[in-house]
Short mmCIF file of C-alpha atoms and ligand atoms in Angstrom, two decimals:
data_model
loop_
_atom_site.label_atom_id
_atom_site.label_comp_id
_atom_site.label_asym_id
_atom_site.label_seq_id
_atom_site.Cartn_x
_atom_site.Cartn_y
_atom_site.Cartn_z
CA MET A 1 -25.42 -54.87 167.43
CA LYS A 2 -26.82 -51.60 166.12
CA LEU A 3 -27.61 -48.78 168.54
CA PHE A 4 -30.49 -46.39 167.86
CA ILE A 5 -31.61 -43.41 169.92
CA ASP A 6 -35.28 -43.49 170.93
CA SER A 7 -35.98 -39.76 171.00
CA ALA A 8 -37.42 -36.82 169.14
CA GLU A 9 -35.43 -34.24 171.13
CA LEU A 10 -32.95 -32.70 168.70
CA SER A 11 -30.49 -31.74 171.45
CA GLU A 12 -30.35 -35.36 172.66
CA ILE A 13 -30.00 -36.77 169.15
CA GLU A 14 -27.24 -34.30 168.35
CA ALA A 15 -25.34 -35.09 171.54
CA ALA A 16 -25.64 -38.84 170.95
CA ALA A 17 -24.59 -38.44 167.30
CA LYS A 18 -21.37 -36.74 168.39
CA THR A 19 -20.16 -39.99 169.99
CA GLY A 20 -20.09 -41.57 166.53
CA LEU A 21 -21.76 -44.66 167.97
CA ILE A 22 -25.37 -44.13 166.91
CA ASP A 23 -26.68 -46.05 163.91
CA GLY A 24 -30.24 -44.74 163.70
CA VAL A 25 -33.21 -43.12 165.46
CA THR A 26 -36.70 -44.23 166.44
CA THR A 27 -39.53 -41.80 167.13
CA ASN A 28 -43.17 -42.31 168.02
CA PRO A 29 -46.17 -39.94 168.14
CA SER A 30 -45.80 -39.40 171.90
CA LEU A 31 -42.12 -38.43 171.58
CA VAL A 32 -42.87 -36.15 168.60
CA ALA A 33 -45.73 -34.45 170.46
CA LYS A 34 -43.39 -33.81 173.39
CA ALA A 35 -40.68 -32.34 171.14
CA GLY A 36 -43.12 -29.71 169.84
CA VAL A 37 -41.50 -29.32 166.39
CA PRO A 38 -43.64 -29.84 163.22
CA PHE A 39 -43.32 -33.53 162.26
CA GLU A 40 -41.79 -33.30 158.79
CA LYS A 41 -39.42 -30.50 159.77
CA LEU A 42 -38.30 -32.56 162.76
CA LEU A 43 -37.68 -35.66 160.62
CA LEU A 44 -35.58 -33.74 158.12
CA ARG A 45 -33.49 -32.23 160.90
CA ILE A 46 -32.96 -35.70 162.44
CA CYS A 47 -31.89 -36.99 159.01
CA GLU A 48 -29.24 -34.25 158.92
CA LEU A 49 -27.90 -35.34 162.31
CA ILE A 50 -27.75 -39.12 161.77
CA ASP A 51 -27.08 -40.92 158.51
CA GLY A 52 -28.98 -44.13 159.27
CA PRO A 53 -32.51 -45.52 159.52
CA ILE A 54 -34.94 -42.97 161.04
CA SER A 55 -38.30 -44.46 162.05
CA ALA A 56 -41.31 -42.20 161.48
CA GLU A 57 -44.67 -43.53 162.64
CA VAL A 58 -47.94 -43.18 160.74
CA THR A 59 -50.80 -41.54 162.64
CA THR A 60 -53.69 -43.04 160.69
CA LEU A 61 -55.50 -46.33 161.26
CA THR A 62 -56.78 -47.77 157.96
CA ALA A 63 -54.55 -49.41 155.35
CA PRO A 64 -55.36 -46.95 152.53
CA GLU A 65 -54.60 -44.00 154.83
CA MET A 66 -51.45 -45.62 156.21
CA ILE A 67 -50.21 -46.47 152.72
CA ALA A 68 -50.68 -42.87 151.58
CA GLN A 69 -49.07 -41.43 154.71
CA GLY A 70 -46.26 -43.99 154.63
CA LYS A 71 -45.40 -43.14 151.04
CA GLN A 72 -45.38 -39.44 151.87
CA LEU A 73 -43.06 -40.02 154.82
CA ALA A 74 -40.75 -42.26 152.77
CA LYS A 75 -40.49 -39.56 150.11
CA LEU A 76 -39.12 -37.06 152.63
CA HIS A 77 -35.67 -38.67 152.82
CA LYS A 78 -33.95 -41.89 151.77
CA ASN A 79 -33.29 -42.81 155.43
CA ILE A 80 -36.92 -42.77 156.56
CA VAL A 81 -38.32 -46.10 157.74
CA VAL A 82 -42.13 -46.14 157.99
CA LYS A 83 -43.31 -47.26 161.42
CA LEU A 84 -46.62 -49.13 161.47
CA PRO A 85 -48.78 -50.55 164.26
CA LEU A 86 -49.12 -54.30 164.69
CA THR A 87 -52.74 -54.51 163.51
CA TRP A 88 -54.32 -56.18 160.46
CA GLU A 89 -54.42 -52.77 158.76
CA GLY A 90 -50.81 -52.15 159.73
CA LEU A 91 -49.68 -55.48 158.30
CA LYS A 92 -51.64 -54.95 155.06
CA THR A 93 -49.81 -51.64 154.79
CA CYS A 94 -46.51 -53.35 155.60
CA SER A 95 -46.97 -55.84 152.73
CA ALA A 96 -47.91 -53.05 150.31
CA LEU A 97 -45.01 -50.76 151.24
CA SER A 98 -42.50 -53.64 151.34
CA ALA A 99 -43.56 -54.64 147.83
CA GLU A 100 -42.56 -51.14 146.73
CA GLY A 101 -39.18 -51.36 148.45
CA ILE A 102 -40.13 -49.02 151.31
CA ARG A 103 -38.58 -50.07 154.62
CA THR A 104 -40.90 -50.63 157.58
CA ASN A 105 -40.72 -50.93 161.36
CA VAL A 106 -43.71 -52.77 162.84
CA THR A 107 -44.25 -51.49 166.35
CA LEU A 108 -46.15 -52.37 169.54
CA CYS A 109 -45.19 -56.05 169.37
CA PHE A 110 -45.94 -58.07 172.50
CA SER A 111 -45.88 -61.73 171.34
CA GLU A 112 -43.89 -64.17 169.21
CA VAL A 113 -46.93 -64.81 167.02
CA GLN A 114 -47.33 -61.09 166.31
CA ALA A 115 -43.63 -60.96 165.42
CA MET A 116 -44.00 -63.94 163.07
CA MET A 117 -46.96 -62.27 161.32
CA ALA A 118 -44.99 -59.02 160.86
CA ALA A 119 -42.09 -60.99 159.35
CA LYS A 120 -44.50 -62.68 156.94
CA ALA A 121 -45.71 -59.21 155.92
CA GLY A 122 -42.11 -58.32 155.00
CA ALA A 123 -41.30 -56.01 157.91
CA THR A 124 -37.73 -54.70 157.87
CA TYR A 125 -37.79 -54.30 161.67
CA ILE A 126 -40.00 -55.64 164.44
CA SER A 127 -40.21 -53.58 167.65
CA PRO A 128 -40.98 -55.68 170.75
CA PHE A 129 -41.53 -53.42 173.79
CA VAL A 130 -39.68 -55.08 176.68
CA GLY A 131 -40.22 -52.39 179.33
CA ARG A 132 -43.99 -52.26 178.85
CA LEU A 133 -44.19 -56.06 179.25
CA ASP A 134 -42.10 -55.87 182.45
CA ASP A 135 -44.48 -53.14 183.67
CA ILE A 136 -47.40 -55.59 183.65
CA GLY A 137 -45.40 -58.36 185.32
CA GLN A 138 -44.51 -60.27 182.14
CA ASP A 139 -41.08 -61.26 180.84
CA GLY A 140 -40.02 -58.63 178.29
CA MET A 141 -36.64 -60.16 177.61
CA GLY A 142 -38.15 -63.64 177.29
CA LEU A 143 -40.02 -62.23 174.29
CA ILE A 144 -36.76 -61.21 172.62
CA ARG A 145 -35.37 -64.73 173.08
CA GLY A 146 -38.60 -66.17 171.72
CA ILE A 147 -38.63 -63.98 168.61
CA ARG A 148 -34.95 -64.75 167.97
CA GLN A 149 -35.82 -68.44 168.00
CA VAL A 150 -38.83 -68.03 165.69
CA TYR A 151 -36.89 -65.93 163.19
CA ASP A 152 -33.91 -68.32 163.22
CA ASN A 153 -36.16 -71.39 162.93
CA TYR A 154 -37.81 -70.07 159.78
CA GLY A 155 -35.05 -67.89 158.32
CA TYR A 156 -37.00 -64.62 158.54
CA GLU A 157 -34.75 -61.66 157.81
CA THR A 158 -36.78 -59.12 159.80
CA ARG A 159 -34.48 -57.39 162.28
CA ILE A 160 -35.34 -57.50 165.98
CA LEU A 161 -35.32 -53.91 167.21
CA VAL A 162 -35.51 -54.12 171.00
CA ALA A 163 -37.69 -51.21 172.16
CA SER A 164 -39.00 -49.78 175.41
CA ILE A 165 -35.55 -50.28 176.97
CA ARG A 166 -35.60 -48.71 180.44
CA HIS A 167 -32.15 -49.46 181.89
CA VAL A 168 -28.66 -50.72 181.08
CA ASP A 169 -29.44 -54.26 182.14
CA HIS A 170 -32.15 -54.41 179.45
CA MET A 171 -29.37 -53.59 176.99
CA ARG A 172 -27.09 -56.28 178.42
CA GLN A 173 -29.85 -58.86 178.15
CA SER A 174 -30.74 -57.73 174.61
CA VAL A 175 -27.18 -58.32 173.46
CA LEU A 176 -27.16 -61.79 175.03
CA ALA A 177 -30.58 -62.65 173.59
CA GLY A 178 -29.48 -61.86 170.04
CA GLY A 179 -31.39 -58.62 169.41
CA ASP A 180 -30.25 -56.97 166.17
CA VAL A 181 -30.81 -53.38 167.32
CA GLY A 182 -31.38 -51.73 170.68
CA THR A 183 -33.18 -48.39 170.72
CA LEU A 184 -32.34 -46.40 173.81
CA PRO A 185 -33.65 -43.32 175.55
CA TYR A 186 -30.78 -40.81 175.72
CA LYS A 187 -30.59 -41.20 179.51
CA VAL A 188 -29.92 -44.94 179.20
CA PHE A 189 -27.45 -44.37 176.35
CA GLN A 190 -25.45 -42.06 178.63
CA GLN A 191 -25.30 -44.78 181.30
CA LEU A 192 -23.96 -47.53 179.01
CA LEU A 193 -20.31 -47.12 180.02
CA SER A 194 -20.89 -46.52 183.72
CA HIS A 195 -19.19 -48.97 186.05
CA PRO A 196 -17.84 -48.13 189.51
CA LEU A 197 -14.70 -50.22 188.93
CA THR A 198 -13.92 -48.27 185.73
CA ASP A 199 -14.17 -45.01 187.69
CA SER A 200 -12.15 -46.17 190.70
CA GLY A 201 -9.60 -47.93 188.47
CA LEU A 202 -9.00 -44.79 186.43
CA ALA A 203 -8.74 -42.61 189.54
CA ARG A 204 -6.11 -45.00 190.90
CA PHE A 205 -4.10 -45.01 187.66
CA MET A 206 -4.07 -41.22 187.56
CA LYS A 207 -3.08 -40.95 191.21
CA ASP A 208 -0.22 -43.46 190.81
CA TRP A 209 0.98 -41.64 187.69
CA GLU A 210 1.03 -38.31 189.53
CA THR A 211 2.92 -39.93 192.46
CA MET A 212 5.59 -41.27 190.09
CA LYS A 213 5.99 -37.86 188.44
CA GLY A 214 6.22 -36.21 191.89
C1 E4P B 1 -39.80 -47.58 170.23
O1 E4P B 1 -39.88 -47.52 169.04
C2 E4P B 1 -40.70 -46.85 171.13
O2 E4P B 1 -40.70 -45.53 170.69
C3 E4P B 1 -40.23 -46.82 172.56
O3 E4P B 1 -39.12 -47.65 172.75
C4 E4P B 1 -41.29 -46.97 173.58
O4 E4P B 1 -40.72 -46.89 174.87
P1 E4P B 1 -41.59 -46.66 176.19
O5 E4P B 1 -42.33 -47.92 176.48
O6 E4P B 1 -40.56 -46.35 177.25
O7 E4P B 1 -42.51 -45.51 175.90
#
């Protein structure tokens, strides 16, 4: 499974990159606005930190505008993946950019049918938001299982990029459900290895070792 960082904070991306375990980055307009660095400058800096797919979202709403903006973003760096909303205009854009060999990430997916439509439009990645579904009392992880089944049934090659991950158990369930990529806030990434038995086990090993030496 690939691991992406869901962040536009350069310090977080840099720290995560140092582990050698990060395969890519996803950003969205809210994260970019929070980071406060001009968009293109930020993307280029992220591309220096991680050599993998970097999702950059369009901020326009019609297909002609999204196509123009998507092409401009894709030109910035070979690793840029153009992120598009799951709307008719977004999917028209997805088909057009895919036909030109530009990679896409279709975002704000909340149903299996939406995911099937994005795959038909040639999306490289589909981003189902599990946390936001859980927030409204629906089954976020059930959606991942459903999309996995749809894509396997029909042989779609679109990658399932599990998004809106809020905690480590979302990650555990994503792995079991057959997600292709998990994109994680830095805070959740840091928690991935935490287990009380790992901590107590290591403390015991060290103590026993010191006792033997003594
Ligand atoms: C993914 O591409 C999105 O940027 C992100 O995962 C959304 O997460 P949120 O629902 O916690 O804002």
